[in-house]
Each structure stands twice: as C-alpha cells, then as structure tokens.
mmCIF file with all atom_site columns, N, CA and C in Angstrom:
data_model
loop_
_atom_site.group_PDB
_atom_site.id
_atom_site.type_symbol
_atom_site.label_atom_id
_atom_site.label_alt_id
_atom_site.label_comp_id
_atom_site.label_asym_id
_atom_site.label_entity_id
_atom_site.label_seq_id
_atom_site.pdbx_PDB_ins_code
_atom_site.Cartn_x
_atom_site.Cartn_y
_atom_site.Cartn_z
_atom_site.occupancy
_atom_site.B_iso_or_equiv
_atom_site.pdbx_formal_charge
_atom_site.auth_seq_id
_atom_site.auth_comp_id
_atom_site.auth_asym_id
_atom_site.auth_atom_id
_atom_site.pdbx_PDB_model_num
ATOM 1   N N  . UNK A 1 1  ? 47.727 104.687 91.114 1.00 91.00 ? 87  UNK A N  1
ATOM 2   C CA . UNK A 1 1  ? 47.813 105.254 89.965 1.00 91.00 ? 87  UNK A CA 1
ATOM 3   C C  . UNK A 1 1  ? 49.098 106.459 90.224 1.00 91.00 ? 87  UNK A C  1
ATOM 4   N N  . UNK A 1 2  ? 50.433 106.313 89.813 1.00 92.00 ? 88  UNK A N  1
ATOM 5   C CA . UNK A 1 2  ? 51.086 108.051 89.973 1.00 92.00 ? 88  UNK A CA 1
ATOM 6   C C  . UNK A 1 2  ? 51.282 108.441 88.955 1.00 92.00 ? 88  UNK A C  1
ATOM 7   N N  . UNK A 1 3  ? 51.919 109.276 89.069 1.00 92.00 ? 89  UNK A N  1
ATOM 8   C CA . UNK A 1 3  ? 52.697 110.254 87.902 1.00 92.00 ? 89  UNK A CA 1
ATOM 9   C C  . UNK A 1 3  ? 54.166 110.294 88.018 1.00 92.00 ? 89  UNK A C  1
ATOM 10  N N  . UNK A 1 4  ? 54.725 110.374 87.371 1.00 94.00 ? 90  UNK A N  1
ATOM 11  C CA . UNK A 1 4  ? 56.473 110.090 87.598 1.00 94.00 ? 90  UNK A CA 1
ATOM 12  C C  . UNK A 1 4  ? 56.573 110.758 86.607 1.00 94.00 ? 90  UNK A C  1
ATOM 13  N N  . UNK A 1 5  ? 58.022 111.287 86.765 1.00 93.00 ? 91  UNK A N  1
ATOM 14  C CA . UNK A 1 5  ? 59.029 111.783 85.838 1.00 93.00 ? 91  UNK A CA 1
ATOM 15  C C  . UNK A 1 5  ? 59.998 110.870 85.137 1.00 93.00 ? 91  UNK A C  1
ATOM 16  N N  . UNK A 1 6  ? 59.825 110.965 83.789 1.00 93.00 ? 92  UNK A N  1
ATOM 17  C CA . UNK A 1 6  ? 61.200 110.294 82.869 1.00 93.00 ? 92  UNK A CA 1
ATOM 18  C C  . UNK A 1 6  ? 62.231 111.109 82.974 1.00 93.00 ? 92  UNK A C  1
ATOM 19  N N  . UNK A 1 7  ? 63.040 110.175 83.202 1.00 93.00 ? 93  UNK A N  1
ATOM 20  C CA . UNK A 1 7  ? 64.678 110.958 82.959 1.00 93.00 ? 93  UNK A CA 1
ATOM 21  C C  . UNK A 1 7  ? 65.610 110.352 82.080 1.00 93.00 ? 93  UNK A C  1
ATOM 22  N N  . UNK A 1 8  ? 64.959 109.631 81.390 1.00 89.00 ? 94  UNK A N  1
ATOM 23  C CA . UNK A 1 8  ? 65.392 108.872 79.654 1.00 89.00 ? 94  UNK A CA 1
ATOM 24  C C  . UNK A 1 8  ? 64.207 108.552 78.999 1.00 89.00 ? 94  UNK A C  1
ATOM 25  N N  . UNK A 1 9  ? 64.273 108.616 77.422 1.00 90.00 ? 95  UNK A N  1
ATOM 26  C CA . UNK A 1 9  ? 63.435 108.232 77.056 1.00 90.00 ? 95  UNK A CA 1
ATOM 27  C C  . UNK A 1 9  ? 62.698 106.681 76.855 1.00 90.00 ? 95  UNK A C  1
ATOM 28  N N  . UNK A 1 10 ? 61.226 106.640 76.954 1.00 85.00 ? 96  UNK A N  1
ATOM 29  C CA . UNK A 1 10 ? 60.875 105.306 77.019 1.00 85.00 ? 96  UNK A CA 1
ATOM 30  C C  . UNK A 1 10 ? 59.361 105.705 76.448 1.00 85.00 ? 96  UNK A C  1
ATOM 31  N N  . UNK A 1 11 ? 59.740 104.882 74.921 1.00 85.00 ? 97  UNK A N  1
ATOM 32  C CA . UNK A 1 11 ? 58.502 105.198 74.038 1.00 85.00 ? 97  UNK A CA 1
ATOM 33  C C  . UNK A 1 11 ? 57.244 104.740 74.745 1.00 85.00 ? 97  UNK A C  1
ATOM 34  N N  . UNK A 1 12 ? 56.163 105.480 74.405 1.00 87.00 ? 98  UNK A N  1
ATOM 35  C CA . UNK A 1 12 ? 56.004 106.599 73.830 1.00 87.00 ? 98  UNK A CA 1
ATOM 36  C C  . UNK A 1 12 ? 56.218 108.051 74.502 1.00 87.00 ? 98  UNK A C  1
ATOM 37  N N  . UNK A 1 13 ? 57.183 108.382 75.516 1.00 86.00 ? 99  UNK A N  1
ATOM 38  C CA . UNK A 1 13 ? 57.678 109.167 75.642 1.00 86.00 ? 99  UNK A CA 1
ATOM 39  C C  . UNK A 1 13 ? 58.870 110.241 75.646 1.00 86.00 ? 99  UNK A C  1
ATOM 40  N N  . UNK A 1 14 ? 59.048 110.830 76.046 1.00 92.00 ? 100 UNK A N  1
ATOM 41  C CA . UNK A 1 14 ? 60.677 111.636 76.231 1.00 92.00 ? 100 UNK A CA 1
ATOM 42  C C  . UNK A 1 14 ? 61.053 112.132 77.625 1.00 92.00 ? 100 UNK A C  1
ATOM 43  N N  . UNK A 1 15 ? 62.512 111.897 77.624 1.00 92.00 ? 101 UNK A N  1
ATOM 44  C CA . UNK A 1 15 ? 62.508 112.415 78.979 1.00 92.00 ? 101 UNK A CA 1
ATOM 45  C C  . UNK A 1 15 ? 62.237 113.706 79.499 1.00 92.00 ? 101 UNK A C  1
ATOM 46  N N  . UNK A 1 16 ? 61.872 113.672 80.684 1.00 91.00 ? 102 UNK A N  1
ATOM 47  C CA . UNK A 1 16 ? 61.253 114.672 80.949 1.00 91.00 ? 102 UNK A CA 1
ATOM 48  C C  . UNK A 1 16 ? 59.338 115.093 80.946 1.00 91.00 ? 102 UNK A C  1
ATOM 49  N N  . UNK A 1 17 ? 59.088 114.267 80.409 1.00 92.00 ? 103 UNK A N  1
ATOM 50  C CA . UNK A 1 17 ? 57.534 113.880 80.252 1.00 92.00 ? 103 UNK A CA 1
ATOM 51  C C  . UNK A 1 17 ? 57.426 113.184 81.730 1.00 92.00 ? 103 UNK A C  1
ATOM 52  N N  . UNK A 1 18 ? 55.873 113.672 81.660 1.00 91.00 ? 104 UNK A N  1
ATOM 53  C CA . UNK A 1 18 ? 55.412 112.934 83.130 1.00 91.00 ? 104 UNK A CA 1
ATOM 54  C C  . UNK A 1 18 ? 54.034 111.910 82.383 1.00 91.00 ? 104 UNK A C  1
ATOM 55  N N  . UNK A 1 19 ? 54.446 110.837 82.826 1.00 91.00 ? 105 UNK A N  1
ATOM 56  C CA . UNK A 1 19 ? 53.598 109.233 82.809 1.00 91.00 ? 105 UNK A CA 1
ATOM 57  C C  . UNK A 1 19 ? 52.859 109.468 83.866 1.00 91.00 ? 105 UNK A C  1
ATOM 58  N N  . UNK A 1 20 ? 51.400 108.499 83.431 1.00 92.00 ? 106 UNK A N  1
ATOM 59  C CA . UNK A 1 20 ? 50.766 108.194 84.795 1.00 92.00 ? 106 UNK A CA 1
ATOM 60  C C  . UNK A 1 20 ? 50.952 106.270 84.818 1.00 92.00 ? 106 UNK A C  1
ATOM 61  N N  . UNK A 1 21 ? 51.298 106.127 85.570 1.00 92.00 ? 107 UNK A N  1
ATOM 62  C CA . UNK A 1 21 ? 51.058 104.684 85.425 1.00 92.00 ? 107 UNK A CA 1
ATOM 63  C C  . UNK A 1 21 ? 51.185 103.742 86.956 1.00 92.00 ? 107 UNK A C  1
ATOM 64  N N  . UNK A 1 22 ? 50.774 102.856 86.844 1.00 94.00 ? 108 UNK A N  1
ATOM 65  C CA . UNK A 1 22 ? 50.508 101.923 88.257 1.00 94.00 ? 108 UNK A CA 1
ATOM 66  C C  . UNK A 1 22 ? 51.357 102.343 89.015 1.00 94.00 ? 108 UNK A C  1
ATOM 67  N N  . UNK A 1 23 ? 51.091 102.016 90.737 1.00 92.00 ? 109 UNK A N  1
ATOM 68  C CA . UNK A 1 23 ? 51.383 102.207 91.662 1.00 92.00 ? 109 UNK A CA 1
ATOM 69  C C  . UNK A 1 23 ? 52.840 101.330 91.970 1.00 92.00 ? 109 UNK A C  1
ATOM 70  N N  . UNK A 1 24 ? 52.932 100.042 91.426 1.00 94.00 ? 110 UNK A N  1
ATOM 71  C CA . UNK A 1 24 ? 54.108 99.190  91.673 1.00 94.00 ? 110 UNK A CA 1
ATOM 72  C C  . UNK A 1 24 ? 55.320 99.686  90.415 1.00 94.00 ? 110 UNK A C  1
ATOM 73  N N  . UNK A 1 25 ? 54.572 99.706  89.122 1.00 93.00 ? 111 UNK A N  1
ATOM 74  C CA . UNK A 1 25 ? 55.543 100.039 87.924 1.00 93.00 ? 111 UNK A CA 1
ATOM 75  C C  . UNK A 1 25 ? 56.273 101.854 88.354 1.00 93.00 ? 111 UNK A C  1
ATOM 76  N N  . UNK A 1 26 ? 55.207 102.496 88.791 1.00 93.00 ? 112 UNK A N  1
ATOM 77  C CA . UNK A 1 26 ? 56.311 103.674 89.210 1.00 93.00 ? 112 UNK A CA 1
ATOM 78  C C  . UNK A 1 26 ? 57.175 103.514 90.373 1.00 93.00 ? 112 UNK A C  1
ATOM 79  N N  . UNK A 1 27 ? 57.282 102.583 91.171 1.00 93.00 ? 113 UNK A N  1
ATOM 80  C CA . UNK A 1 27 ? 58.177 101.926 92.551 1.00 93.00 ? 113 UNK A CA 1
ATOM 81  C C  . UNK A 1 27 ? 59.087 101.438 91.508 1.00 93.00 ? 113 UNK A C  1
ATOM 82  N N  . UNK A 1 28 ? 58.981 100.722 90.778 1.00 94.00 ? 114 UNK A N  1
ATOM 83  C CA . UNK A 1 28 ? 60.215 100.023 89.915 1.00 94.00 ? 114 UNK A CA 1
ATOM 84  C C  . UNK A 1 28 ? 60.810 100.567 89.246 1.00 94.00 ? 114 UNK A C  1
ATOM 85  N N  . UNK A 1 29 ? 60.508 101.894 88.393 1.00 92.00 ? 115 UNK A N  1
ATOM 86  C CA . UNK A 1 29 ? 60.889 103.016 87.951 1.00 92.00 ? 115 UNK A CA 1
ATOM 87  C C  . UNK A 1 29 ? 61.773 104.018 88.049 1.00 92.00 ? 115 UNK A C  1
ATOM 88  N N  . UNK A 1 30 ? 60.963 104.110 89.553 1.00 93.00 ? 116 UNK A N  1
ATOM 89  C CA . UNK A 1 30 ? 62.183 104.943 90.455 1.00 93.00 ? 116 UNK A CA 1
ATOM 90  C C  . UNK A 1 30 ? 63.211 104.354 90.936 1.00 93.00 ? 116 UNK A C  1
ATOM 91  N N  . UNK A 1 31 ? 63.009 102.815 91.578 1.00 94.00 ? 117 UNK A N  1
ATOM 92  C CA . UNK A 1 31 ? 64.219 102.154 91.715 1.00 94.00 ? 117 UNK A CA 1
ATOM 93  C C  . UNK A 1 31 ? 65.192 101.926 90.590 1.00 94.00 ? 117 UNK A C  1
ATOM 94  N N  . UNK A 1 32 ? 64.834 101.725 89.517 1.00 94.00 ? 118 UNK A N  1
ATOM 95  C CA . UNK A 1 32 ? 65.919 101.441 88.222 1.00 94.00 ? 118 UNK A CA 1
ATOM 96  C C  . UNK A 1 32 ? 66.577 103.234 87.928 1.00 94.00 ? 118 UNK A C  1
ATOM 97  N N  . UNK A 1 33 ? 65.902 104.250 88.289 1.00 92.00 ? 119 UNK A N  1
ATOM 98  C CA . UNK A 1 33 ? 66.645 105.384 88.155 1.00 92.00 ? 119 UNK A CA 1
ATOM 99  C C  . UNK A 1 33 ? 65.736 105.542 86.385 1.00 92.00 ? 119 UNK A C  1
ATOM 100 N N  . UNK A 1 34 ? 65.066 105.356 86.158 1.00 92.00 ? 120 UNK A N  1
ATOM 101 C CA . UNK A 1 34 ? 64.146 105.770 84.934 1.00 92.00 ? 120 UNK A CA 1
ATOM 102 C C  . UNK A 1 34 ? 63.407 106.590 84.952 1.00 92.00 ? 120 UNK A C  1
ATOM 103 N N  . UNK A 1 35 ? 63.238 107.080 86.369 1.00 93.00 ? 121 UNK A N  1
ATOM 104 C CA . UNK A 1 35 ? 62.083 108.248 86.541 1.00 93.00 ? 121 UNK A CA 1
ATOM 105 C C  . UNK A 1 35 ? 62.055 108.846 88.535 1.00 93.00 ? 121 UNK A C  1
ATOM 106 N N  . UNK A 1 36 ? 61.505 109.940 88.278 1.00 90.00 ? 122 UNK A N  1
ATOM 107 C CA . UNK A 1 36 ? 62.052 110.301 89.587 1.00 90.00 ? 122 UNK A CA 1
ATOM 108 C C  . UNK A 1 36 ? 60.302 111.030 89.858 1.00 90.00 ? 122 UNK A C  1
ATOM 109 N N  . UNK A 1 37 ? 60.780 112.020 91.228 1.00 88.00 ? 123 UNK A N  1
ATOM 110 C CA . UNK A 1 37 ? 59.114 112.411 91.586 1.00 88.00 ? 123 UNK A CA 1
ATOM 111 C C  . UNK A 1 37 ? 57.674 111.366 91.229 1.00 88.00 ? 123 UNK A C  1
ATOM 112 N N  . UNK A 1 38 ? 57.879 110.608 91.702 1.00 90.00 ? 124 UNK A N  1
ATOM 113 C CA . UNK A 1 38 ? 56.225 110.236 92.238 1.00 90.00 ? 124 UNK A CA 1
ATOM 114 C C  . UNK A 1 38 ? 55.665 110.273 92.841 1.00 90.00 ? 124 UNK A C  1
ATOM 115 N N  . UNK A 1 39 ? 54.253 110.871 92.127 1.00 91.00 ? 125 UNK A N  1
ATOM 116 C CA . UNK A 1 39 ? 53.855 111.517 93.145 1.00 91.00 ? 125 UNK A CA 1
ATOM 117 C C  . UNK A 1 39 ? 52.001 110.703 93.135 1.00 91.00 ? 125 UNK A C  1
ATOM 118 N N  . UNK A 1 40 ? 51.108 110.340 94.220 1.00 90.00 ? 126 UNK A N  1
ATOM 119 C CA . UNK A 1 40 ? 49.976 110.455 93.719 1.00 90.00 ? 126 UNK A CA 1
ATOM 120 C C  . UNK A 1 40 ? 49.275 111.159 92.777 1.00 90.00 ? 126 UNK A C  1
ATOM 121 N N  . UNK A 1 41 ? 47.947 110.362 91.982 1.00 86.00 ? 127 UNK A N  1
ATOM 122 C CA . UNK A 1 41 ? 47.220 111.294 91.053 1.00 86.00 ? 127 UNK A CA 1
ATOM 123 C C  . UNK A 1 41 ? 45.878 110.553 91.299 1.00 86.00 ? 127 UNK A C  1
ATOM 124 N N  . UNK A 1 42 ? 44.702 111.483 91.287 1.00 78.00 ? 128 UNK A N  1
ATOM 125 C CA . UNK A 1 42 ? 44.922 112.793 90.892 1.00 78.00 ? 128 UNK A CA 1
ATOM 126 C C  . UNK A 1 42 ? 45.143 113.104 92.700 1.00 78.00 ? 128 UNK A C  1
ATOM 127 N N  . UNK A 1 43 ? 45.945 114.631 92.850 1.00 70.00 ? 129 UNK A N  1
ATOM 128 C CA . UNK A 1 43 ? 46.292 114.761 94.461 1.00 70.00 ? 129 UNK A CA 1
ATOM 129 C C  . UNK A 1 43 ? 44.817 114.931 95.543 1.00 70.00 ? 129 UNK A C  1
ATOM 130 N N  . UNK A 1 44 ? 45.236 114.478 96.588 1.00 67.00 ? 130 UNK A N  1
ATOM 131 C CA . UNK A 1 44 ? 44.196 114.499 97.412 1.00 67.00 ? 130 UNK A CA 1
ATOM 132 C C  . UNK A 1 44 ? 43.169 116.237 97.486 1.00 67.00 ? 130 UNK A C  1
ATOM 133 N N  . UNK A 1 45 ? 43.743 117.241 97.272 1.00 60.00 ? 131 UNK A N  1
ATOM 134 C CA . UNK A 1 45 ? 42.814 118.160 97.251 1.00 60.00 ? 131 UNK A CA 1
ATOM 135 C C  . UNK A 1 45 ? 42.507 118.859 95.983 1.00 60.00 ? 131 UNK A C  1
ATOM 136 N N  . UNK A 1 46 ? 43.000 118.346 94.838 1.00 58.00 ? 132 UNK A N  1
ATOM 137 C CA . UNK A 1 46 ? 42.085 118.061 93.565 1.00 58.00 ? 132 UNK A CA 1
ATOM 138 C C  . UNK A 1 46 ? 40.693 116.962 93.367 1.00 58.00 ? 132 UNK A C  1
ATOM 139 N N  . UNK A 1 47 ? 41.197 116.012 94.015 1.00 54.00 ? 133 UNK A N  1
ATOM 140 C CA . UNK A 1 47 ? 40.459 114.855 93.861 1.00 54.00 ? 133 UNK A CA 1
ATOM 141 C C  . UNK A 1 47 ? 38.932 114.852 95.049 1.00 54.00 ? 133 UNK A C  1
ATOM 142 N N  . UNK A 1 48 ? 39.118 115.817 95.974 1.00 58.00 ? 134 UNK A N  1
ATOM 143 C CA . UNK A 1 48 ? 37.876 116.369 97.068 1.00 58.00 ? 134 UNK A CA 1
ATOM 144 C C  . UNK A 1 48 ? 37.722 117.480 96.072 1.00 58.00 ? 134 UNK A C  1
ATOM 145 N N  . UNK A 1 49 ? 38.174 118.011 95.482 1.00 56.00 ? 135 UNK A N  1
ATOM 146 C CA . UNK A 1 49 ? 37.630 119.631 95.198 1.00 56.00 ? 135 UNK A CA 1
ATOM 147 C C  . UNK A 1 49 ? 36.676 118.919 93.650 1.00 56.00 ? 135 UNK A C  1
ATOM 148 N N  . UNK A 1 50 ? 36.727 117.958 93.237 1.00 59.00 ? 136 UNK A N  1
ATOM 149 C CA . UNK A 1 50 ? 36.047 117.762 92.055 1.00 59.00 ? 136 UNK A CA 1
ATOM 150 C C  . UNK A 1 50 ? 34.555 117.147 92.054 1.00 59.00 ? 136 UNK A C  1
ATOM 151 N N  . UNK A 1 51 ? 34.493 116.654 93.640 1.00 59.00 ? 137 UNK A N  1
ATOM 152 C CA . UNK A 1 51 ? 32.922 116.017 93.433 1.00 59.00 ? 137 UNK A CA 1
ATOM 153 C C  . UNK A 1 51 ? 32.270 116.955 94.050 1.00 59.00 ? 137 UNK A C  1
ATOM 154 N N  . UNK A 1 52 ? 30.676 117.435 93.234 1.00 63.00 ? 138 UNK A N  1
ATOM 155 C CA . UNK A 1 52 ? 30.379 118.090 93.292 1.00 63.00 ? 138 UNK A CA 1
ATOM 156 C C  . UNK A 1 52 ? 28.581 117.697 93.861 1.00 63.00 ? 138 UNK A C  1
ATOM 157 N N  . UNK A 1 53 ? 28.329 117.977 94.906 1.00 67.00 ? 139 UNK A N  1
ATOM 158 C CA . UNK A 1 53 ? 26.929 117.711 94.786 1.00 67.00 ? 139 UNK A CA 1
ATOM 159 C C  . UNK A 1 53 ? 26.003 118.615 94.124 1.00 67.00 ? 139 UNK A C  1
ATOM 160 N N  . UNK A 1 54 ? 24.721 117.698 93.683 1.00 65.00 ? 140 UNK A N  1
ATOM 161 C CA . UNK A 1 54 ? 23.681 118.318 93.590 1.00 65.00 ? 140 UNK A CA 1
ATOM 162 C C  . UNK A 1 54 ? 22.542 118.284 94.213 1.00 65.00 ? 140 UNK A C  1
ATOM 163 N N  . UNK A 1 55 ? 21.825 119.433 94.346 1.00 64.00 ? 141 UNK A N  1
ATOM 164 C CA . UNK A 1 55 ? 20.626 119.345 95.175 1.00 64.00 ? 141 UNK A CA 1
ATOM 165 C C  . UNK A 1 55 ? 19.601 118.290 94.992 1.00 64.00 ? 141 UNK A C  1
ATOM 166 N N  . UNK A 1 56 ? 18.806 117.227 96.274 1.00 68.00 ? 142 UNK A N  1
ATOM 167 C CA . UNK A 1 56 ? 18.427 115.974 96.147 1.00 68.00 ? 142 UNK A CA 1
ATOM 168 C C  . UNK A 1 56 ? 17.167 116.731 95.550 1.00 68.00 ? 142 UNK A C  1
ATOM 169 N N  . UNK A 1 57 ? 16.391 115.509 94.455 1.00 67.00 ? 143 UNK A N  1
ATOM 170 C CA . UNK A 1 57 ? 15.344 115.846 93.654 1.00 67.00 ? 143 UNK A CA 1
ATOM 171 C C  . UNK A 1 57 ? 15.457 116.922 92.689 1.00 67.00 ? 143 UNK A C  1
ATOM 172 N N  . UNK A 1 58 ? 16.522 117.124 92.333 1.00 66.00 ? 144 UNK A N  1
ATOM 173 C CA . UNK A 1 58 ? 16.534 117.826 91.098 1.00 66.00 ? 144 UNK A CA 1
ATOM 174 C C  . UNK A 1 58 ? 17.142 117.241 89.998 1.00 66.00 ? 144 UNK A C  1
ATOM 175 N N  . UNK A 1 59 ? 16.992 117.489 88.721 1.00 71.00 ? 145 UNK A N  1
ATOM 176 C CA . UNK A 1 59 ? 17.355 117.233 87.698 1.00 71.00 ? 145 UNK A CA 1
ATOM 177 C C  . UNK A 1 59 ? 18.486 117.823 86.986 1.00 71.00 ? 145 UNK A C  1
ATOM 178 N N  . UNK A 1 60 ? 19.288 116.980 86.228 1.00 69.00 ? 146 UNK A N  1
ATOM 179 C CA . UNK A 1 60 ? 20.751 118.308 85.417 1.00 69.00 ? 146 UNK A CA 1
ATOM 180 C C  . UNK A 1 60 ? 20.137 117.835 83.859 1.00 69.00 ? 146 UNK A C  1
ATOM 181 N N  . UNK A 1 61 ? 19.804 119.742 83.729 1.00 72.00 ? 147 UNK A N  1
ATOM 182 C CA . UNK A 1 61 ? 18.910 119.283 82.243 1.00 72.00 ? 147 UNK A CA 1
ATOM 183 C C  . UNK A 1 61 ? 19.342 120.306 81.188 1.00 72.00 ? 147 UNK A C  1
ATOM 184 N N  . UNK A 1 62 ? 19.411 120.636 79.874 1.00 72.00 ? 148 UNK A N  1
ATOM 185 C CA . UNK A 1 62 ? 20.410 121.919 79.509 1.00 72.00 ? 148 UNK A CA 1
ATOM 186 C C  . UNK A 1 62 ? 19.235 123.331 79.540 1.00 72.00 ? 148 UNK A C  1
ATOM 187 N N  . UNK A 1 63 ? 19.498 124.368 79.887 1.00 71.00 ? 149 UNK A N  1
ATOM 188 C CA . UNK A 1 63 ? 19.513 125.557 79.597 1.00 71.00 ? 149 UNK A CA 1
ATOM 189 C C  . UNK A 1 63 ? 18.707 125.983 78.067 1.00 71.00 ? 149 UNK A C  1
ATOM 190 N N  . UNK A 1 64 ? 17.396 126.516 78.078 1.00 67.00 ? 150 UNK A N  1
ATOM 191 C CA . UNK A 1 64 ? 16.887 126.786 76.782 1.00 67.00 ? 150 UNK A CA 1
ATOM 192 C C  . UNK A 1 64 ? 17.127 128.164 76.397 1.00 67.00 ? 150 UNK A C  1
ATOM 193 N N  . UNK A 1 65 ? 17.772 128.445 75.279 1.00 60.00 ? 151 UNK A N  1
ATOM 194 C CA . UNK A 1 65 ? 18.040 129.457 74.913 1.00 60.00 ? 151 UNK A CA 1
ATOM 195 C C  . UNK A 1 65 ? 17.155 131.035 73.910 1.00 60.00 ? 151 UNK A C  1
#
C-alpha cells in the first residue's frame, strides 16, 4: 500500500488530500498526473516502532481501580 497526495479532485477525495491506495494504483495515478509523492505506508521506522513485545508468560489484564 502507498500513500499518495492527489493533484485533482477524485471522489471521495479532494485535491491536496492524501489517499491510501494499492501499489499498482498509486503508480498508475502518478503516471497519469492525478497524484504525486507516492510513499510507502506505514513508513518503515513507524512500522517497527509499533511492534511491542510483552514478557513471556504474562497476561494482558485490566488494572483494578
């Protein structure tokens, strides 16, 4: 998936909006001039930061108040 910035109105988006589209569609849109600045989603730095390991043998429970 890629995030592209649109150069013209394409419903439901407006010019200047960012849209998340499949790679092939993003490449076609950039080639046709309908979008620019195609970039991968999620960016590699954010994708690796979102993964958090929990200690083995622990359970995720709610805290008691």
